[in-house]
Amino acid sequence: MSGQEAEAEPGYHLLLNAVEVQLAQTALRLLISDEAHEPVIRGLAREVIEGLQAPLEHDRLTLPLTPQQMKITYSAVKLMLNDMQREQAAEREILREILHKLPDEHTMRAIALD
């Protein structure tokens, strides 16, 4: 297997319900608008959004993510969580649930995007 094929293989499968899918898409779209000057980040975020548009099975979506896509998803969700106000408690809890489904922050920091 070539290096590119191994790099493109999903390293993680994220299981989301319908509400989590919607918030993850919103978080990724916000990241794209915030990172307009970073084509790598925008490209990875668009790939994840495309995957999030797959049909749900039993109100669930299993999203295969490469390490780079996982890092972008984590970053987008974390940024959206940090930007929300106390009045948005329900959305904040959903974002926390998504983060709990992903590896920890130290793992994310170790992933290079280039």
Coordinates of N, CA, C and O in Angstrom, one line a residue:
M1 N 0.8 -1.2 0.0 CA 0.0 0.0 0.0 C 0.9 1.2 0.0 O 1.8 1.3 0.7
S2 N 0.6 2.2 -0.8 CA 1.4 3.4 -0.9 C 1.1 4.3 0.3 O 0.1 4.2 1.0
G3 N 2.0 5.3 0.5 CA 1.8 6.2 1.7 C 0.6 7.0 1.6 O -0.1 7.3 2.6
Q4 N 0.2 7.4 0.3 CA -1.0 8.2 0.2 C -2.3 7.4 0.5 O -3.2 7.9 1.1
E5 N -2.3 6.1 0.1 CA -3.5 5.3 0.4 C -3.6 5.1 1.9 O -4.7 5.1 2.5
A6 N -2.5 4.8 2.6 CA -2.5 4.6 4.1 C -2.9 5.9 4.8 O -3.7 5.9 5.7
E7 N -2.5 7.0 4.2 CA -2.9 8.3 4.8 C -4.4 8.6 4.7 O -5.0 9.3 5.5
A8 N -5.0 8.1 3.6 CA -6.4 8.4 3.3 C -7.3 7.5 4.1 O -8.5 7.7 4.1
E9 N -6.8 6.4 4.7 CA -7.6 5.5 5.4 C -8.2 6.1 6.6 O -7.5 6.8 7.3
P10 N -9.5 5.9 6.9 CA -10.0 6.4 8.1 C -9.3 5.8 9.4 O -9.1 4.7 9.5
G11 N -9.0 6.7 10.3 CA -8.3 6.3 11.5 C -9.3 6.2 12.7 O -9.0 5.8 13.7
Y12 N -10.5 6.7 12.4 CA -11.5 6.9 13.5 C -12.9 6.9 12.9 O -13.1 7.4 11.8
H13 N -13.8 6.3 13.7 CA -15.2 6.3 13.2 C -16.0 7.0 14.3 O -16.1 6.6 15.5
L14 N -16.6 8.1 14.0 CA -17.4 9.0 14.9 C -18.9 8.6 14.7 O -19.4 8.7 13.6
L15 N -19.5 8.3 15.8 CA -21.0 7.9 15.8 C -21.8 9.1 16.3 O -21.5 9.5 17.5
L16 N -22.6 9.7 15.5 CA -23.4 10.9 15.9 C -24.9 10.6 15.7 O -25.3 9.9 14.7
N17 N -25.7 11.3 16.5 CA -27.1 11.3 16.3 C -27.5 12.5 15.4 O -26.6 13.3 15.1
A18 N -28.8 12.6 15.0 CA -29.2 13.6 14.1 C -28.9 15.0 14.6 O -28.4 15.9 13.8
V19 N -29.1 15.3 15.9 CA -28.9 16.6 16.4 C -27.4 16.9 16.4 O -27.0 18.0 16.1
E20 N -26.6 15.9 16.8 CA -25.1 16.1 16.8 C -24.6 16.4 15.4 O -23.7 17.2 15.2
V21 N -25.2 15.7 14.4 CA -24.8 15.9 13.0 C -25.0 17.4 12.6 O -24.1 18.0 12.1
Q22 N -26.2 17.9 13.0 CA -26.5 19.3 12.6 C -25.6 20.3 13.3 O -25.1 21.2 12.6
L23 N -25.3 20.1 14.6 CA -24.4 21.0 15.2 C -22.9 20.9 14.7 O -22.2 21.9 14.6
A24 N -22.5 19.7 14.4 CA -21.2 19.5 13.9 C -21.0 20.2 12.5 O -20.0 20.8 12.2
Q25 N -22.1 20.1 11.7 CA -22.0 20.8 10.4 C -21.9 22.3 10.6 O -21.2 23.0 9.9
T26 N -22.7 22.8 11.5 CA -22.7 24.2 11.8 C -21.3 24.7 12.3 O -20.7 25.7 11.9
A27 N -20.7 23.9 13.2 CA -19.4 24.2 13.7 C -18.3 24.2 12.6 O -17.5 25.1 12.5
L28 N -18.4 23.2 11.7 CA -17.5 23.1 10.6 C -17.7 24.3 9.6 O -16.7 24.9 9.1
R29 N -18.9 24.7 9.4 CA -19.1 25.8 8.5 C -18.6 27.1 9.1 O -18.0 28.0 8.4
L30 N -18.7 27.3 10.4 CA -18.1 28.5 11.1 C -16.6 28.4 11.0 O -16.0 29.5 10.8
L31 N -16.0 27.3 11.1 CA -14.6 27.1 11.0 C -14.1 27.5 9.6 O -13.1 28.3 9.5
I32 N -14.8 27.1 8.6 CA -14.5 27.5 7.2 C -14.5 29.0 7.1 O -13.6 29.6 6.5
S33 N -15.5 29.6 7.6 CA -15.6 31.1 7.4 C -14.5 31.8 8.2 O -14.0 32.8 7.8
D34 N -14.2 31.2 9.4 CA -13.1 31.8 10.2 C -11.7 31.6 9.6 O -10.8 32.4 9.8
E35 N -11.5 30.5 8.9 CA -10.2 30.2 8.4 C -10.2 30.3 6.9 O -9.6 29.5 6.2
A36 N -10.8 31.4 6.4 CA -10.8 31.6 4.9 C -9.5 31.6 4.3 O -9.3 31.3 3.1
H37 N -8.4 32.0 5.0 CA -7.1 32.1 4.5 C -6.3 30.8 4.5 O -5.2 30.7 4.1
E38 N -6.9 29.7 5.0 CA -6.2 28.4 5.2 C -6.9 27.4 4.3 O -7.8 26.7 4.7
P39 N -6.4 27.2 3.1 CA -7.0 26.2 2.2 C -7.0 24.8 2.7 O -8.0 24.0 2.4
V40 N -6.0 24.4 3.4 CA -6.0 23.0 3.9 C -7.1 22.8 4.9 O -7.8 21.8 4.8
I41 N -7.3 23.7 5.8 CA -8.3 23.6 6.8 C -9.7 23.6 6.2 O -10.6 22.8 6.5
R42 N -9.9 24.5 5.2 CA -11.2 24.6 4.5 C -11.5 23.3 3.8 O -12.6 22.8 3.8
G43 N -10.5 22.8 3.1 CA -10.7 21.5 2.4 C -11.0 20.3 3.3 O -12.0 19.6 3.0
L44 N -10.3 20.2 4.4 CA -10.6 19.1 5.3 C -12.0 19.3 5.9 O -12.8 18.3 6.0
A45 N -12.4 20.5 6.3 CA -13.7 20.8 6.8 C -14.8 20.4 5.8 O -15.8 19.8 6.2
R46 N -14.6 20.8 4.6 CA -15.6 20.5 3.5 C -15.7 19.0 3.4 O -16.8 18.5 3.1
E47 N -14.6 18.2 3.4 CA -14.7 16.8 3.3 C -15.6 16.2 4.5 O -16.4 15.3 4.2
V48 N -15.4 16.7 5.7 CA -16.2 16.2 6.8 C -17.6 16.6 6.7 O -18.5 15.7 6.9
I49 N -17.9 17.8 6.2 CA -19.3 18.2 6.0 C -20.0 17.3 5.0 O -21.1 16.9 5.1
E50 N -19.2 17.0 3.9 CA -19.8 16.1 2.9 C -20.1 14.7 3.6 O -21.2 14.1 3.3
G51 N -19.3 14.2 4.4 CA -19.5 12.9 5.1 C -20.7 13.0 6.0 O -21.5 12.1 6.2
L52 N -20.9 14.2 6.6 CA -22.0 14.4 7.6 C -23.4 14.5 6.8 O -24.4 14.4 7.5
Q53 N -23.4 14.6 5.5 CA -24.6 14.7 4.7 C -25.1 13.3 4.3 O -26.1 13.2 3.6
A54 N -24.4 12.2 4.7 CA -24.8 10.9 4.4 C -26.1 10.6 5.1 O -26.4 11.2 6.2
P55 N -26.9 9.7 4.6 CA -28.2 9.3 5.2 C -28.0 8.7 6.6 O -27.0 7.9 6.8
L56 N -28.8 9.0 7.5 CA -28.8 8.4 8.9 C -29.4 7.0 8.8 O -30.3 6.7 8.1
E57 N -28.8 6.1 9.6 CA -29.4 4.8 9.8 C -29.8 4.6 11.3 O -29.0 4.8 12.2
H58 N -31.1 4.5 11.5 CA -31.6 4.3 12.9 C -31.3 5.6 13.7 O -30.8 5.5 14.8
D59 N -31.4 6.7 13.1 CA -31.2 8.0 13.7 C -29.7 8.2 14.1 O -29.4 8.9 15.0
R60 N -28.8 7.5 13.4 CA -27.4 7.6 13.7 C -26.6 7.6 12.4 O -27.0 7.2 11.4
L61 N -25.4 8.3 12.5 CA -24.5 8.4 11.4 C -23.1 7.9 11.9 O -22.6 8.4 12.9
T62 N -22.5 7.0 11.2 CA -21.2 6.6 11.5 C -20.3 7.3 10.5 O -20.4 7.1 9.3
L63 N -19.4 8.2 10.9 CA -18.6 9.0 10.1 C -17.1 8.6 10.2 O -16.5 8.8 11.2
P64 N -16.6 7.9 9.1 CA -15.2 7.6 9.1 C -14.3 8.8 8.9 O -14.6 9.6 8.0
L65 N -13.3 9.0 9.8 CA -12.5 10.2 9.7 C -11.0 9.8 9.7 O -10.6 9.0 10.4
T66 N -10.3 10.5 8.8 CA -8.8 10.4 8.8 C -8.4 11.2 10.1 O -9.1 12.0 10.6
P67 N -7.1 11.0 10.5 CA -6.7 11.8 11.7 C -6.8 13.3 11.4 O -7.2 14.0 12.4
Q68 N -6.5 13.8 10.3 CA -6.6 15.2 10.0 C -8.0 15.7 10.0 O -8.3 16.8 10.5
Q69 N -8.9 14.9 9.5 CA -10.4 15.3 9.5 C -10.9 15.2 11.0 O -11.7 16.1 11.4
M70 N -10.4 14.3 11.8 CA -10.8 14.2 13.2 C -10.3 15.5 13.9 O -11.0 16.0 14.7
K71 N -9.1 15.9 13.6 CA -8.5 17.1 14.3 C -9.4 18.3 13.9 O -9.7 19.2 14.8
I72 N -9.7 18.5 12.7 CA -10.5 19.6 12.2 C -11.9 19.6 12.9 O -12.4 20.6 13.3
T73 N -12.5 18.4 12.9 CA -13.8 18.3 13.6 C -13.7 18.7 15.0 O -14.6 19.4 15.5
Y74 N -12.7 18.2 15.7 CA -12.5 18.5 17.1 C -12.3 20.0 17.3 O -13.0 20.6 18.2
S75 N -11.5 20.6 16.5 CA -11.2 22.0 16.6 C -12.5 22.8 16.3 O -12.8 23.8 17.1
A76 N -13.3 22.5 15.3 CA -14.5 23.2 15.0 C -15.5 23.1 16.2 O -16.1 24.2 16.6
V77 N -15.7 21.9 16.7 CA -16.6 21.8 17.8 C -16.2 22.5 19.0 O -17.0 23.2 19.7
K78 N -14.9 22.4 19.3 CA -14.3 23.1 20.5 C -14.5 24.6 20.4 O -14.9 25.3 21.4
L79 N -14.2 25.1 19.2 CA -14.3 26.6 19.0 C -15.7 27.0 19.2 O -16.0 28.1 19.8
M80 N -16.7 26.3 18.6 CA -18.1 26.7 18.7 C -18.5 26.6 20.2 O -19.2 27.5 20.7
L81 N -18.1 25.6 20.9 CA -18.4 25.4 22.3 C -17.9 26.6 23.1 O -18.6 27.2 23.9
N82 N -16.7 27.0 22.9 CA -16.1 28.1 23.6 C -16.7 29.5 23.3 O -16.7 30.4 24.1
D83 N -17.4 29.6 22.1 CA -18.0 30.8 21.7 C -19.4 31.0 22.2 O -20.0 32.0 22.1
M84 N -20.0 29.9 22.6 CA -21.4 29.9 23.1 C -21.6 30.5 24.4 O -20.7 30.4 25.3
Q85 N -22.7 31.1 24.7 CA -23.1 31.7 26.0 C -23.8 30.7 26.9 O -24.3 29.7 26.4
R86 N -23.9 31.1 28.1 CA -24.6 30.2 29.1 C -26.0 30.0 28.7 O -26.6 28.9 29.0
E87 N -26.7 30.9 28.1 CA -28.1 30.8 27.7 C -28.3 29.7 26.7 O -29.4 29.2 26.4
Q88 N -27.2 29.2 26.1 CA -27.3 28.2 25.0 C -26.8 26.8 25.6 O -26.1 26.1 25.0
A89 N -27.3 26.5 26.8 CA -26.9 25.4 27.6 C -27.2 24.1 26.8 O -26.3 23.1 26.9
A90 N -28.3 23.9 26.2 CA -28.6 22.7 25.5 C -27.6 22.4 24.3 O -27.1 21.3 24.2
E91 N -27.3 23.4 23.6 CA -26.4 23.3 22.5 C -25.0 23.0 23.0 O -24.2 22.2 22.5
R92 N -24.6 23.7 24.1 CA -23.3 23.4 24.7 C -23.2 22.0 25.2 O -22.1 21.4 25.0
E93 N -24.2 21.4 25.7 CA -24.2 20.0 26.2 C -24.0 19.1 25.0 O -23.3 18.1 25.1
I94 N -24.7 19.4 23.9 CA -24.5 18.5 22.7 C -23.1 18.6 22.2 O -22.5 17.6 21.8
L95 N -22.5 19.8 22.1 CA -21.2 19.9 21.7 C -20.2 19.2 22.6 O -19.3 18.6 22.1
R96 N -20.5 19.2 23.9 CA -19.6 18.5 24.9 C -19.7 17.0 24.6 O -18.7 16.3 24.7
E97 N -20.9 16.5 24.3 CA -21.1 15.1 24.0 C -20.3 14.7 22.7 O -19.7 13.6 22.7
I98 N -20.3 15.5 21.7 CA -19.5 15.3 20.5 C -18.0 15.2 20.9 O -17.3 14.3 20.5
L99 N -17.5 16.1 21.7 CA -16.1 16.1 22.1 C -15.8 14.9 22.9 O -14.7 14.3 22.8
H100 N -16.7 14.4 23.7 CA -16.4 13.2 24.5 C -16.3 11.9 23.6 O -15.7 11.0 24.0
K101 N -16.9 12.0 22.4 CA -16.8 10.9 21.5 C -15.5 10.9 20.7 O -15.2 9.9 20.0
L102 N -14.7 12.0 20.8 CA -13.5 12.1 20.1 C -12.3 11.9 21.1 O -12.5 12.0 22.3
P103 N -11.1 11.5 20.6 CA -10.0 11.4 21.5 C -9.7 12.7 22.2 O -10.1 13.8 21.8
D104 N -8.8 12.6 23.2 CA -8.5 13.8 24.0 C -7.7 14.9 23.3 O -7.2 14.7 22.2
E105 N -7.6 16.0 23.9 CA -6.9 17.2 23.3 C -5.5 16.9 23.0 O -4.9 17.4 22.0
H106 N -4.8 16.2 23.9 CA -3.4 15.8 23.6 C -3.2 15.0 22.4 O -2.2 15.2 21.6
T107 N -4.1 14.1 22.1 CA -4.1 13.3 20.9 C -4.2 14.2 19.7 O -3.5 14.1 18.7
M108 N -5.2 15.1 19.8 CA -5.5 16.1 18.7 C -4.3 17.0 18.4 O -4.0 17.2 17.2
R109 N -3.6 17.4 19.4 CA -2.4 18.3 19.2 C -1.3 17.6 18.5 O -0.5 18.2 17.8
A110 N -1.2 16.3 18.7 CA -0.2 15.5 18.0 C -0.4 15.3 16.5 O 0.6 14.9 15.8
I111 N -1.6 15.5 16.0 CA -1.9 15.3 14.6 C -1.5 16.5 13.8 O -1.9 17.6 14.0
A112 N -0.6 16.2 12.8 CA -0.2 17.3 11.9 C -1.1 17.4 10.7 O -1.6 16.4 10.2
L113 N -1.4 18.6 10.3 CA -2.3 18.8 9.2 C -1.6 18.8 7.8 O -2.3 18.7 6.8
D114 N -0.3 18.9 7.8 CA 0.3 18.9 6.5 C 0.8 17.6 6.1 O 0.6 16.6 6.2

